[in-house]
C-alpha atoms as one frame of an Amber mdcrd trajectory, in Angstrom:
protein
  -0.063   0.048  -0.252   1.362   3.356  -1.093   1.730   6.303   1.771  -0.907
   8.186   0.018  -3.723   5.100  -0.246  -2.575   4.644   3.767  -3.848   8.261
   4.923  -6.520   8.360   2.796  -7.768   4.943   4.925  -6.445   6.660   7.841
  -8.605   9.913   7.319 -11.499   8.064   6.093 -11.175   5.748   9.554 -10.890
   8.764  11.993 -12.897  11.289  10.499 -15.849  10.895  12.180 -14.522  10.799
  16.110 -12.123  13.782  15.555 -13.934  17.166  15.365 -15.972  15.586  18.458
 -12.965  14.648  20.053 -11.683  18.225  19.993 -15.462  19.339  20.864 -15.862
  17.720  23.978 -12.013  18.224  24.591 -12.227  22.040  24.571 -15.209  22.118
  26.013 -13.300  21.008  28.884 -10.792  23.251  28.447 -12.952  26.234  28.828
 -14.378  24.603  32.425 -11.213  24.238  33.799  -9.913  27.761  32.322 -12.881
  29.509  34.092 -13.838  27.109  37.089 -10.336  25.692  37.982  -9.473  21.643
  38.370 -13.087  20.250  38.977 -14.552  18.226  41.848 -15.287  14.592  40.546
 -18.972  15.471  40.903 -18.352  17.649  38.066 -16.257  15.346  35.854 -19.011
  12.641  36.684 -21.354  15.912  35.505 -20.017  16.817  32.883 -19.313  13.042
  31.529 -22.964  11.929  32.258 -24.219  15.106  30.490 -22.566  14.056  27.144
 -23.815  10.147  28.070 -27.475  11.473  28.158 -27.203  13.519  25.116 -25.320
  10.200  23.291 -28.636   8.128  24.844 -31.080  11.595  23.830 -29.716  11.720
  19.971 -30.315   8.143  19.894 -33.232   7.474  20.828 -34.340  10.865  18.981
 -32.962   9.018  15.889 -33.759   5.462  16.372 -36.759   5.619  18.520 -35.498
   3.331  20.233 -31.888   1.845  22.086 -31.849  -1.423  21.566 -32.037  -1.348
  17.433 -28.670  -2.014  15.485 -28.862   0.678  12.370 -28.108  -0.257   9.138
 -26.684   3.062   7.965 -24.401   3.295   4.784 -23.404   6.788   4.087 -20.495
   8.017   1.606 -17.720   9.855   3.438 -16.656  12.989   0.885 -13.688  15.269
   1.393 -15.210  17.741   1.825 -16.908  17.105   5.215 -13.459  16.678   6.833
 -12.834  19.851   8.557 -16.261  19.844  10.787 -15.603  23.778  11.058 -18.906
  25.080  12.033 -19.748  22.319  14.730 -16.471  22.214  16.225 -16.115  26.029
  16.410 -19.814  26.558  16.970 -19.522  24.141  19.309 -16.290  26.048  21.357
 -18.524  28.928  20.896 -21.540  27.824  23.086 -19.368  26.173  25.279 -17.335
  29.290  25.852 -20.308  31.492  26.512 -22.091  28.676  28.757 -19.310  29.119
  30.944 -20.438  32.803  32.102 -23.919  31.660  33.124 -23.138  29.395  34.527
 -21.168  27.789  37.733 -20.069  25.046  39.728 -21.896  21.482  38.445 -23.864
  22.854  36.699 -22.060  24.412  34.045 -20.161  21.053  33.830 -22.982  19.100
  33.266 -24.753  21.861  30.876 -21.693  21.788  28.793 -21.136  18.337  28.775
 -24.790  17.931  27.232 -24.865  20.587  24.926 -21.566  19.545  23.343 -23.040
  16.209  22.646 -26.155  17.482  21.091 -24.971  20.786  19.509 -21.693  19.248
  17.615 -23.981  16.152  16.336 -26.759  18.689  14.879 -24.257  21.057  13.455
 -23.016  18.593  11.927 -25.672  18.096   9.808 -25.568  21.673   8.097 -22.328
  20.389   7.076 -22.519  17.395   5.444 -25.596  18.465   3.341 -22.925  21.092
   1.734 -20.918  18.991   1.924 -23.385  16.773  -0.040 -25.096  19.624  -2.399
 -20.989  20.259  -3.242 -19.916  16.854  -4.622 -23.703  16.421  -6.959 -22.579
  19.839  -8.206 -18.955  18.606  -9.272 -20.914  15.611 -10.664
């Protein structure tokens, strides 16, 4: 396998997770910057908020928690750079750190990070889809 082909395979396998990783890490870093080292309960609130948001989105999308989705998707290079989803998400997290405090801030930013990131991916992927169709 050529280096270029190996890089392409690596990018395709990483594309879905990297923007979310940047968002969740960035949201946590913003909380740390604003409030300092979190207590154990604040850490659990942040992570718990993210888990609750995933569960909510899964139920909203699939209608139940035990479904095994049969999803086939095309991955387009134009949808690799999750600028709107990542930067937009971090902006919301940043603003929330000025409105909320303590345990509530960690919980809400945890929920918001997962929810907003996934919702903001929708228009990005739509634009990528439209762009790929117009190129054909």
